[in-house]
Structure formats: structure tokens, C-alpha cells
Coordinates of C-alpha atoms in Angstrom, one line a residue:
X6 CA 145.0 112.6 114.2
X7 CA 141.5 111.5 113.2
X8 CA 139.0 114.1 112.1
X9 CA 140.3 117.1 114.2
X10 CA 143.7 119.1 113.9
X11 CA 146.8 116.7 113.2
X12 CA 148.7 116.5 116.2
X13 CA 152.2 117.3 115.2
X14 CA 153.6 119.7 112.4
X15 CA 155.5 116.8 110.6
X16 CA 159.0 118.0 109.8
X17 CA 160.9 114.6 109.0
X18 CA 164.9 114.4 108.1
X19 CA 166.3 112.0 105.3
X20 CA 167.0 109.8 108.3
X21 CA 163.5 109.3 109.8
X22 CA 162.1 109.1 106.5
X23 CA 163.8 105.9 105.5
X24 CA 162.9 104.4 109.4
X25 CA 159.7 105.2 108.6
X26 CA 159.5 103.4 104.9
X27 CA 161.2 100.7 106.5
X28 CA 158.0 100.8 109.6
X29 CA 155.3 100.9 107.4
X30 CA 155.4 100.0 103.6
X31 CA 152.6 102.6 102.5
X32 CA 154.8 105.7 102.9
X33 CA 157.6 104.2 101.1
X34 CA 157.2 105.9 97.8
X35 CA 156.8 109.5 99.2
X36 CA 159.5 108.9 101.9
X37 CA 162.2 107.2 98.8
X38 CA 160.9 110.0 96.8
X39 CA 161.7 113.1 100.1
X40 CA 165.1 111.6 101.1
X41 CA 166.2 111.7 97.8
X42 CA 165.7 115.0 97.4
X43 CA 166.4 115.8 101.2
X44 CA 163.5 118.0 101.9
X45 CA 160.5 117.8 104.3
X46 CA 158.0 115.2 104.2
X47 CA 154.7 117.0 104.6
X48 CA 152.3 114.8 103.5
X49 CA 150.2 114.2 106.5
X50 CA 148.4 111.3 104.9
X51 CA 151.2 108.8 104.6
X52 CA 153.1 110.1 107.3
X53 CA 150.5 109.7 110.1
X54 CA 149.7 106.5 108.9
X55 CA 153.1 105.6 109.1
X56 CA 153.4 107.1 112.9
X57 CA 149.9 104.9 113.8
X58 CA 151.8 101.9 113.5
X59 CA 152.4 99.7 116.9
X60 CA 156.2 99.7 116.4
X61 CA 158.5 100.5 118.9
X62 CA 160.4 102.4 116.6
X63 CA 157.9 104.4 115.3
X64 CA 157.0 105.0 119.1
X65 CA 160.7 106.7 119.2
X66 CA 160.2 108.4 116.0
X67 CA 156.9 110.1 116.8
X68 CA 157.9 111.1 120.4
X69 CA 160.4 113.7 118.2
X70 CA 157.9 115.9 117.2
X71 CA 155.5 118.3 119.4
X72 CA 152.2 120.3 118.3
X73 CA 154.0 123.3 117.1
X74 CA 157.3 122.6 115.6
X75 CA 159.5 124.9 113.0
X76 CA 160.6 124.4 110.2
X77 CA 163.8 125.6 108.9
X78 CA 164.3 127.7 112.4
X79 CA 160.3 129.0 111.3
X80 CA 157.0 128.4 113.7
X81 CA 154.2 126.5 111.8
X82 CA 151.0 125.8 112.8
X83 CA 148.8 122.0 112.3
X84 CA 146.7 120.9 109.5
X85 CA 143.6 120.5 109.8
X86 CA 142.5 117.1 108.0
X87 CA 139.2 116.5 105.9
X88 CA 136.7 113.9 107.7
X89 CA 137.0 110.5 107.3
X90 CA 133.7 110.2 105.3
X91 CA 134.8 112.9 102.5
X92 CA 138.3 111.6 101.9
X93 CA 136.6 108.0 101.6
X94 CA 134.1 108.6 99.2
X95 CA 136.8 110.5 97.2
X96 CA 139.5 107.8 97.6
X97 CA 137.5 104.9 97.0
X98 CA 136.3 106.5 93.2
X99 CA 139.6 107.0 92.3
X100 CA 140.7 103.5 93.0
X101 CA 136.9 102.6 91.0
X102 CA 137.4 100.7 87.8
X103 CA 135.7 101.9 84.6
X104 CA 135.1 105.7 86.8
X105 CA 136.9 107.4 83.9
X106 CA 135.6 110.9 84.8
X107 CA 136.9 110.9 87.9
X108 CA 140.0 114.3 88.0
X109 CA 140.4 114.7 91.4
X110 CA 144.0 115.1 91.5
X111 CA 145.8 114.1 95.2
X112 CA 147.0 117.6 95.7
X113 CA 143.6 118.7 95.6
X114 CA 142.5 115.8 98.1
X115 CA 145.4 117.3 100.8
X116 CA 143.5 120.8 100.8
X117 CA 139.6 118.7 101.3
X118 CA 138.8 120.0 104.9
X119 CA 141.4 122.6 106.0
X120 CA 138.4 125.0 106.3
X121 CA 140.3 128.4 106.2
X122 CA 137.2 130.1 107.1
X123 CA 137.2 128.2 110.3
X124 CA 140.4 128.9 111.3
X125 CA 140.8 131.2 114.2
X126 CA 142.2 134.5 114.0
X127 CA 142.4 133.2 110.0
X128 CA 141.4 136.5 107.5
X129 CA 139.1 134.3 106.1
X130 CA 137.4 133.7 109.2
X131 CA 137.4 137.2 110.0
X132 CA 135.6 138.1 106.6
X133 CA 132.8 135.3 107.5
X134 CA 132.5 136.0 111.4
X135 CA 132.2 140.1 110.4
X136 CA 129.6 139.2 107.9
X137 CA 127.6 136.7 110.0
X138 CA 127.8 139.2 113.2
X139 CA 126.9 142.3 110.4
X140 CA 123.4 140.2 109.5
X141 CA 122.5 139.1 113.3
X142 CA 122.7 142.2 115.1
X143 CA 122.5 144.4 112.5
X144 CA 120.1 143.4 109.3
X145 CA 118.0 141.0 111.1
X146 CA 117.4 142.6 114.1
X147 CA 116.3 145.8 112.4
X148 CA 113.1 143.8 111.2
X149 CA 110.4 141.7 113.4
X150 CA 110.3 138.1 114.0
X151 CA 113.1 137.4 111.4
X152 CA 115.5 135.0 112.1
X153 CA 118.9 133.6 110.8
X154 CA 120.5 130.2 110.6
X155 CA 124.3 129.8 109.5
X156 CA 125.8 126.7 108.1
X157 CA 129.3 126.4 107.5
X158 CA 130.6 122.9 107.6
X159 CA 128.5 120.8 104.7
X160 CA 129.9 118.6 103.0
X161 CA 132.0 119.8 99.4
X162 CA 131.0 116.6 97.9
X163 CA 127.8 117.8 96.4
X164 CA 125.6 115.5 93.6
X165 CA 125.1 117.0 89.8
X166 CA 121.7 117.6 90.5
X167 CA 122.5 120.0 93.4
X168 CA 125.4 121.7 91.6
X169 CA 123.7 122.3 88.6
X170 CA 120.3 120.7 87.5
X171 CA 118.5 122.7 91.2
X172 CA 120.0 126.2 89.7
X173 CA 118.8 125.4 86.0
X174 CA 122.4 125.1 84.6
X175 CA 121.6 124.6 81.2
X176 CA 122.8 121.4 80.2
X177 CA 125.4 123.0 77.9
X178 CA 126.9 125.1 80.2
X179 CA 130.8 125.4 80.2
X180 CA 130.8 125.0 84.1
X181 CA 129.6 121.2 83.8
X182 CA 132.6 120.0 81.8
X183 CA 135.2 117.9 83.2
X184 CA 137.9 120.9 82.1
X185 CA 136.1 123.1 84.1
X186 CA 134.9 121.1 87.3
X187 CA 135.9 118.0 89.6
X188 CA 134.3 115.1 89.2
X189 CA 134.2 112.1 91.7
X190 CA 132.0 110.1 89.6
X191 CA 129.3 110.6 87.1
X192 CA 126.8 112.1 89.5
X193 CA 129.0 113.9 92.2
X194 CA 131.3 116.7 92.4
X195 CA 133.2 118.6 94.5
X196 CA 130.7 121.7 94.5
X197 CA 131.6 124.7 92.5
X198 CA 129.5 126.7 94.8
X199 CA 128.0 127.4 97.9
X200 CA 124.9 127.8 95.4
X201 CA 124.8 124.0 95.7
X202 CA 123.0 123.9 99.0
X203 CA 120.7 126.3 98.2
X204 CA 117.7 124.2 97.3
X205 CA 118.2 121.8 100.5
X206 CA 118.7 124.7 102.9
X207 CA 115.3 126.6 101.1
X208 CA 113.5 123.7 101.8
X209 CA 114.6 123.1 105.3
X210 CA 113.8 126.2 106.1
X211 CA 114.9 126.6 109.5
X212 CA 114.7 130.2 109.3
X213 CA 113.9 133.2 106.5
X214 CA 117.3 134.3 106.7
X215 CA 120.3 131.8 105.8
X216 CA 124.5 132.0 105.1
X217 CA 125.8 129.1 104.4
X218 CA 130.2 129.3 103.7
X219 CA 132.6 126.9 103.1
X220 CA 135.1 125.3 100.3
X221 CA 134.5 125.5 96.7
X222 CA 136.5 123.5 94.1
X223 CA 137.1 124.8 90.1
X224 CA 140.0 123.9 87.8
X225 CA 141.6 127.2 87.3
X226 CA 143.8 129.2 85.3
X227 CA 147.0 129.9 87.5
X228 CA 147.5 133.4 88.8
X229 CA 148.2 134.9 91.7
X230 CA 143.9 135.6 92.1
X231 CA 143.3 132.1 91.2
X232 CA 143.2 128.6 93.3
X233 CA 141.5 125.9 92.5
X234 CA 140.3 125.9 96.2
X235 CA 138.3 129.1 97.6
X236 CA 136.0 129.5 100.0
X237 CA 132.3 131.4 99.1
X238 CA 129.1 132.5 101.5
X239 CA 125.7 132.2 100.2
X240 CA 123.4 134.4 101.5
X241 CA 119.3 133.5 101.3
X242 CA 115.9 134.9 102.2
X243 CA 112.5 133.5 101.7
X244 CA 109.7 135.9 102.4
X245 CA 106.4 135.3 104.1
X246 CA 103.2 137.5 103.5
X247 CA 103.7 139.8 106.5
X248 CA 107.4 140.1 106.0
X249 CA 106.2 142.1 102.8
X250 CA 103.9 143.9 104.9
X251 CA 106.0 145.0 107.3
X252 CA 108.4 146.0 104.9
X253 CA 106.0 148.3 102.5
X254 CA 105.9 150.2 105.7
X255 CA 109.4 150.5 107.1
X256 CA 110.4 151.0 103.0
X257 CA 107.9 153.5 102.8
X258 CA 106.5 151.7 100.2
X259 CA 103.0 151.5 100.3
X260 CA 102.3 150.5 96.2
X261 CA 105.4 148.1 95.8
X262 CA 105.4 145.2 94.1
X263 CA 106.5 141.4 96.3
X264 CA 109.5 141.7 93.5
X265 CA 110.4 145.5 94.1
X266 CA 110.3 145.2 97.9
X267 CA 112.5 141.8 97.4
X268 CA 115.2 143.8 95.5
X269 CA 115.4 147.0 97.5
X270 CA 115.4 144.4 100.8
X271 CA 118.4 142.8 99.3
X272 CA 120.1 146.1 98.2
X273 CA 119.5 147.3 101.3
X274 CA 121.0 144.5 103.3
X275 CA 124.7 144.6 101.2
X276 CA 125.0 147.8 100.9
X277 CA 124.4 147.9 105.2
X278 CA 127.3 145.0 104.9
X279 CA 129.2 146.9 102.5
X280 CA 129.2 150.1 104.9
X281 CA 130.4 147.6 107.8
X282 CA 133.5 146.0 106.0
X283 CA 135.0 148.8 103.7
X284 CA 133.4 151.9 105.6
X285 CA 131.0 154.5 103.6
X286 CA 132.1 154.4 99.6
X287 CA 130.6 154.7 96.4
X288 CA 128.2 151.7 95.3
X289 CA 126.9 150.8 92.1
X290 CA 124.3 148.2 90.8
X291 CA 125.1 147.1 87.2
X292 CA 122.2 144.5 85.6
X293 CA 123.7 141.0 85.2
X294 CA 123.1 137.4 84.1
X295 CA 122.6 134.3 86.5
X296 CA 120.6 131.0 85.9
X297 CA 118.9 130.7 89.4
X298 CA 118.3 134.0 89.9
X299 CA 116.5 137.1 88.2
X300 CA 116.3 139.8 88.1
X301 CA 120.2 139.1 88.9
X302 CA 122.5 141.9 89.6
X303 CA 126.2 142.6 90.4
X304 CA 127.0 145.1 92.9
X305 CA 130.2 147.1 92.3
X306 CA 132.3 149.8 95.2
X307 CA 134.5 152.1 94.6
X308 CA 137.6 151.2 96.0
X309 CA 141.5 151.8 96.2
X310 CA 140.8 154.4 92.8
X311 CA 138.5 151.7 90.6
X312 CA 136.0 150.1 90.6
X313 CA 135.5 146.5 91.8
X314 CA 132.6 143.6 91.8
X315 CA 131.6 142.5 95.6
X316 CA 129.3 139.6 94.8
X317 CA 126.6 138.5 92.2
X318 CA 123.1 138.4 93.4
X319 CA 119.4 139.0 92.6
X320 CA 115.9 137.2 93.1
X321 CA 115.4 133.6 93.6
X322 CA 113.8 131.7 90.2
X323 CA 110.3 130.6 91.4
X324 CA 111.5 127.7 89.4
X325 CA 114.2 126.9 92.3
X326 CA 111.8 127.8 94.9
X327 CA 109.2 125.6 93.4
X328 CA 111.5 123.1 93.6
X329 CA 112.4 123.5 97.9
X330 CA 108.5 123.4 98.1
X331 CA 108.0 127.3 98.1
X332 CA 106.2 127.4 95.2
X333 CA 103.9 130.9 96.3
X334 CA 106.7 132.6 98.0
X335 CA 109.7 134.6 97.2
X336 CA 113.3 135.4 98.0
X337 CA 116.6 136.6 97.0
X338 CA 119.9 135.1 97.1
X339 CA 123.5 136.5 97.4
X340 CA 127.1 134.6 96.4
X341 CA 130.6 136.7 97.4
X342 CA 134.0 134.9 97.7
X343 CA 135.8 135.4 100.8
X344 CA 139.1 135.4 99.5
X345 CA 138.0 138.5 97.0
X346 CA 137.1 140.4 100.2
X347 CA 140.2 139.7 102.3
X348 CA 142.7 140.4 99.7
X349 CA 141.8 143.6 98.8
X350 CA 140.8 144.7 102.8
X351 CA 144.2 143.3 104.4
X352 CA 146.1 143.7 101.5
X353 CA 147.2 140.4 100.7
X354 CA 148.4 140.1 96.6
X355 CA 148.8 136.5 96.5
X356 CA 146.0 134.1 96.9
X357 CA 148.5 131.7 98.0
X358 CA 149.1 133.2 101.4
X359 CA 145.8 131.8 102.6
X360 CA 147.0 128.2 102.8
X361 CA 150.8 129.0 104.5
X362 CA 150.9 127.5 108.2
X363 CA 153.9 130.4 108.2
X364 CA 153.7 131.8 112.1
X365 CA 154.9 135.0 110.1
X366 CA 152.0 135.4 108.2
X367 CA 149.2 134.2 110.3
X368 CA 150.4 135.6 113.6
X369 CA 149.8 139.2 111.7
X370 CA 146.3 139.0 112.1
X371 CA 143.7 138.3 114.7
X372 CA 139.9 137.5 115.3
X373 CA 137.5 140.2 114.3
X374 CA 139.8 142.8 113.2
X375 CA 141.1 143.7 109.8
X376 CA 144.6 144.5 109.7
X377 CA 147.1 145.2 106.2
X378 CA 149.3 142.4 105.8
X379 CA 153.3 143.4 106.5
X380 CA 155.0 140.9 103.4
X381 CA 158.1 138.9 105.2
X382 CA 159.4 137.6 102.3
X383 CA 159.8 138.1 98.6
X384 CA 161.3 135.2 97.0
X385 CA 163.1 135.7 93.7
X386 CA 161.2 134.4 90.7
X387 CA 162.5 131.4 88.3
X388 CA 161.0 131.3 85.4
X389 CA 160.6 128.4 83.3
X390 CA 159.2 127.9 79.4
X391 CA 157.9 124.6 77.9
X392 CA 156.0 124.1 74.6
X393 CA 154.2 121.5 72.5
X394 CA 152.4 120.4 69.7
X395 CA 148.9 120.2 71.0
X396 CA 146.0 117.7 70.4
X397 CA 142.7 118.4 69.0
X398 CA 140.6 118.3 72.1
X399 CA 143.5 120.1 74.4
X400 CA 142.5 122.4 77.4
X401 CA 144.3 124.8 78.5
X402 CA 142.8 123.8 82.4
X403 CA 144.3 120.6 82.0
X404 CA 147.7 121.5 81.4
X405 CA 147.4 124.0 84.6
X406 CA 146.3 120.9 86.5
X407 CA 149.3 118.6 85.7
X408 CA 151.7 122.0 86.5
X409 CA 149.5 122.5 90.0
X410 CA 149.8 118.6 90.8
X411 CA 153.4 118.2 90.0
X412 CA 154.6 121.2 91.5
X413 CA 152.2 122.8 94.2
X414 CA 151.8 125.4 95.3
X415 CA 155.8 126.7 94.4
X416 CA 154.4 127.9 91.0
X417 CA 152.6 131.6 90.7
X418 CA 151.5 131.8 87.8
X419 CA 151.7 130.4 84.2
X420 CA 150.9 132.2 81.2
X421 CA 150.7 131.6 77.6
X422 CA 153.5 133.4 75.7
X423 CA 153.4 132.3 72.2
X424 CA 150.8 130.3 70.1
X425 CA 151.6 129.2 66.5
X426 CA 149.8 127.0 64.0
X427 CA 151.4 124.8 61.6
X428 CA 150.6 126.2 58.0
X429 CA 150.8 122.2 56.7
X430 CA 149.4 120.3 59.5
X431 CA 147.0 122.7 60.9
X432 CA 147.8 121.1 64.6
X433 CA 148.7 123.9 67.4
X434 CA 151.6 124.4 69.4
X435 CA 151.6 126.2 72.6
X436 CA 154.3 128.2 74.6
X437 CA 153.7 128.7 78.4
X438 CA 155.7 130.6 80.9
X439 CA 155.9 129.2 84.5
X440 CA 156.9 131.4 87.3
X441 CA 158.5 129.0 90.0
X442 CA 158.2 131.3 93.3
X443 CA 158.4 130.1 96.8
X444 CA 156.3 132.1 99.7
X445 CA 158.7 131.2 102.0
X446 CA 162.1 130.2 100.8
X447 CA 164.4 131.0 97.8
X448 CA 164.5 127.5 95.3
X449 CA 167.5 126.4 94.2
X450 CA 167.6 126.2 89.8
X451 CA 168.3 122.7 90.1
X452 CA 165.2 122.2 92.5
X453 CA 163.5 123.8 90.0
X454 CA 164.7 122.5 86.6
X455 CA 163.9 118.6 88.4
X456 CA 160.6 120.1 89.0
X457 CA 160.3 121.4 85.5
X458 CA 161.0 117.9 83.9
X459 CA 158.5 115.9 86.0
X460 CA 156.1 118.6 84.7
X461 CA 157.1 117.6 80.7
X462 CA 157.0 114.2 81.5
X463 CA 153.4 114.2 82.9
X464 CA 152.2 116.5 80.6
X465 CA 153.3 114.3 77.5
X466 CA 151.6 111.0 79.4
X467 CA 148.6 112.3 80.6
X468 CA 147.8 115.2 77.8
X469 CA 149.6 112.9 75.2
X470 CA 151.2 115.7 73.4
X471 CA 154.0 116.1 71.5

């Protein structure tokens, strides 16, 4: 347990859930709640709390299960679990009296730490080991004395200040809303970017070139392109007086400005990454809009017959750098999500796949190389409709928070079918359509018409609609 990769892939019967409630009172509600409905108990948080008890018969209970067990005839692989310090800090503001803003729902706790990019033989790791092994050997060693430094294990739990105020998010900005972002209290966040570092690693400064990857957190729409957890790099440079020196010459670029040798460095180092994960294809720069960085830019391939956004990036805000102490120097900055990247180069169509512990999905791929994904399933699709009179400060992101906390990860995508306002009352009534689809097993209607009523339930307590 502790810190480091659970032990055992926890796969309990109706039977050893009730022992188990009856061993240690904590995991009664979630073990009541499996047995009744005779399916596995996977939440590692009450479970190994349960198995950490000194009883004898929860000695005899755990001795049952191994590091790599299957499930329904099916090899899994362990969880990873969030460190101790994270999960505190986010279980202790729920339980906070008066810390009303706090929206960090359980089922987004459970994900806090699996680190997908860290995974071995993961595609997300293979997307950030390609990319950090692209800019060592290649992009930094192609100019003198520069260096690199990669972070990828910060904290997520970030403070306003660095996920906003340090990248001059005006204060209006949608992204700082409680609809849009998860708050643990007031003046922390789960970060909605790598960006969030970027301050603190620009003024540490341990060398001119930085990538710093990990977890990012948004409240979502639900599609098959959108989780509420992804996983982003930052790329940064800070430039000194001789690295523009040095570059005027191997740029060829003797009458440059310090901001034209800044953007054709940058251009020049994604379009070298570019060429090293999708081979030589047609690039495009297309003039964009970003708070912490300008000029900012978006840099588009050809790809697959259309045309598709990489990453966002331009040149630092001397405002930023000003800020990490940099006040006469420059830089630029890059942001790409990983998950973007690997879906389209191993040909994976459903975000979801990321997060299975399915031995058929993750023993397709393996360290370092890029493979297309080989589907081994393709569940049927139950869809489900469910509509409401809807109050006056309603968000669509919460109701898609309720559906993801009630029902997981079993639900594809939700759409909304039908809107209509009431000529009389002028109040709104929404229709959405959820698609309940399993990755890995066919649900049963009943399953998912229980599902669907704990879903109306929640949504008429916690959204208060009618």
C-alpha cells in the first residue's frame, strides 16, 4: 500500500465484502452498497483500509489476492495511489465546515496520482519519454552550453495565485469559476495546467531549458475527447545574452531582433519535435490569443487528410518573467496535451482507454515505440434520456459532474438533445442523452436503468431542479 503501487488488484465477491464490513466499519457503506449489487469492489481506498486491520480474518481474506489478479477470467494491472500528503489536504477540505467552494467530487479523488505518464510501457509515457529524449539529444545538444531540467511529479494541488493571478488571468475569466475548475478551498486548486508551475520553475531556474508534465484537472463536457483528468507538458526557455548571440549566427541572423530570434528558436524546436513524432508533414503557424504569452501562436500539421492543432505557444510576458525575477531576459513557453498526441498517433478513439488496467489494452504497447491500437471490444451502447426544468443559475458542467460521479467512467458521452423554454414562465427545460457504454463488458438494462435513477435523484438534490 502506502504511497507506491497497491499491492493487490482487489477483486472482492459478495462474500468477502460483507467479512470485510463486518472487520472494519469504514467500508461498510461501499461493501452493503457492492454486495447488493454483486459486482466488484474496486475502491482501493476503503478496501485497503479494511485489509490493514490486525484481524485474523482479514489476515485470511487478504492472503486471497496476489499482485496481478483477473477479473472476470481478464489480467489487470495495480493502481497506483496519490501520496498521502495530496489526498490529505484534499480530504481534510472536504470534511471543512463553512469551505463551501470546495467540488472535488470522490471519483475525481480515486484518479489523484495514477500518473499515466509515468506508467511504463503506458502511451502516455511514451509521448513524454519521446518528447523529453527529442529535446536532450536532439534540440539541446545542437546549441552550446544549454541545458535541460525535467519535472514531472509536482504536486496537482496548485494555489490561485499560481494557476491564474502568475499568468495574468484576468480576473473575469471563465476558467476561474467553480463550473469550470476544482476548487479545494478558496485559494487552492487542482491545477488546470502545467502553466501553473511556470513562474516557480522560471525562477528556480535550474537550467534555460525546462518540461515539466503531469495531471491536470477541468470540469468537462463528456465526450469521448474529454476527461476531466488529462495529462499536459510545458515546455520553457529563458534566454541569456550569448544564447542570442550564438543564435543570430547559427540562424543566420545577424540584424534579428531578442523577440524574432525567440520565436524562430521556438518554431524551430516543435517543428524538430513534430518531424520526430509524426514523421515529415505539412506545418502551419496560425496567430493566437494567450494571457501569459505574446506574441502567442498555435501550431497546426497536416494530418490523417485535415488539419489539426499540436499545442499553443508563443513568447513569455516580461510581466510573468518580471515576476520569477527575470525582469531583462526573455523566453518562450510551449503547452501540448499528451493525450491529444497519443490518440491520434496509436489510434486510440476513446479517451477513456487511458485509465483501463485491461492486460488487453495495455499489453499492446510498449516503451518508446508507437504502435496503432488493435480494439478488443466494442460494447453495445444503452442509451438513456432525462430532462428537467432548470434553475436560473444552472451549468451545464455541473450536471456532467453529478452524471461522471454517479456513474463513472461507464458513460461515453452525454449530449443535449432538446432545449425548450416555457412561453409563461420563461424557466428552461433541458433534454440530455446519455450513452451508457462499458470498455470492457456488455451492461445489463437493469444495471443501467438503477444507474440512471441514482443519476435523477442526485441531480434533483444537488442541482435542485425540477
Amino acid at each position: 500500500g502506502g504511497s507506491a503501487a497497491v499491492g493487490w488488484q482487489l477483486s472482492f465477491g459478495s462474500e468477502d465484502i460483507i467479512m470485510l464490513s463486518r472487520i472494519y466499519q469504514r467500508a461498510a457503506p461501499v461493501a452493503l452498497r457492492c454486495a447488493n449489487q454483486r459486482r466488484s469492489l474496486t475502491s482501493t481506498t476503503s478496501a485497503v483500509a479494511a485489509i490493514r486491520t490486525s484481524s485474523s480474518s482479514c489476515v485470511r481474506v487478504a492472503r486471497r489476492f496476489r499482485k496481478v489478479e483477473t477479473s472476470r477470467g481478464r489480467r489487470m494491472y495495480s493502481i497506483q495511489q496519490a501520496s498521502p500528503k495530496d489526498l490529505e489536504v484534499v480530504r481534510s477540505a472536504r470534511s471543512r465546515p463553512g469551505n463551501e467552494i470546495f467540488n472535488v467530487p470522490v471519483s475525481i479523488e480515486e484518479k489523484m496520482g495514477r500518473n499515466l505518464h509515468l506508467q511504463k510501457n503506458h502511451p502516455l509515457n511514451t509521448i513524454k519519454t519521446l518528447i523529453e529524449t527529442y529535446f536532450q539529444n536532439d534540440f539541446v545538444a545542437s546549441q552550446p552550453g544549454l541545458k535541460l531540467k525535467s519535472y514531472d511529479s509536482l504536486s496537482p494541488i496548485v494555489t490561485t495565485k499560481m494557476n491564474f493571478d502568475d499568468l495574468l488571468t484576468p480576473q473575469d475569466h471563465v476558467s476561474r469559476r467553480p463550473t469550470d475548475t476544482y476548487y479545494v478551498d478558496d485559494s487552492t486548486v487542482l491545477r488546470c495546467h502545467t502553466s501553473a508551475h511556470q513562474v516557480d520553475l522560471l525562477r528556480a531556474a535550474e537550467a534555460p531549458v525546462m518540461l515539466c508534465s503531469g495531471d491536470v484537472y477541468r470540469r468537462d463536457e463528456i465526450d469521448t475527447s474529454h476527461f476531466p483528468v488529462f495529462h499536459q507538458m510545458e515546455g520553457l526557455r529563458i534566454f541569456s545574452d550569448q544564447d542570442f548571440e550564438n543564435l543570430r549566427v547559427s540562424l543566420k541572423m545577424p540584424d534579428a531582433t531578442e523577440e524574432q530570434l525567440v520565436i524562430q528558436d521556438l518554431k524551430n524546436a516543435l517543428e524538430g519535435m513534430v518531424d520526430r513524432l509524426f514523421g515529415q508533414v505539412e506545418k502551419r503557424w496560425v496567430d493566437a490569443y494567450f494571457p501569459f504569452t505574446n506574441p502567442s501562436l498555435e501550431f497546426e500539421i497536416y494530418y490523417n487528410g485535415k488539419w489539426m492543432e499540436v499545442l499553443g505557444c508563443g513568447m513569455i510576458q516580461q510581466a510573468i518573467l518580471t515576476t520569477a525575477g527575470h525582469s531583462t531576459r526573455k523566453g518562450w513557453a510551449f503547452g501540448l496535451g499528451l493525450e491529444r498526441l497519443a490518440m491520434v498517433l496509436f489510434d486510440i478513439s476513446d479517451i477513456r482507454l487511458f485509465w483501463s488496467r485491461d492486460a488487453r489494452f495495455l499489453d499492446q504497447f510498449e516503451s518508446g515505440k508507437i504502435v496503432k491500437f488493435k480494439p478488443f471490444s466494442r460494447m453495445p451502447a444503452c442509451y438513456k434520456d432525462i430532462s428537467f426544468w432548470v434553475p436560473a443559475k444552472f451549468h451545464e458542467n455541473d450536471f456532467f459532474e453529478v452524471v461522471r460521479s454517479v456513474a463513472g467512467d461507464v458513460v461515453e458521452d452525454v449530449k443535449l438533445v432538446d432545449k425548450f423554454t416555457h412561453p409563461k414562465r420563461k424557466q428552461d427545460s433541458y433534454c440530455f442523452r446519455i450513452n451508457y457504454r462499458h470498455m470492457e463488458r456488455t451492461l445489463r438494462n437493469e444495471e443501467v436503468d438503477a444507474i440512471q435513477e441514482r443519476v435523477k435523484s442526485t441531480v434533483v438534490s444537488d442541482l435542485k431542479v425540477e
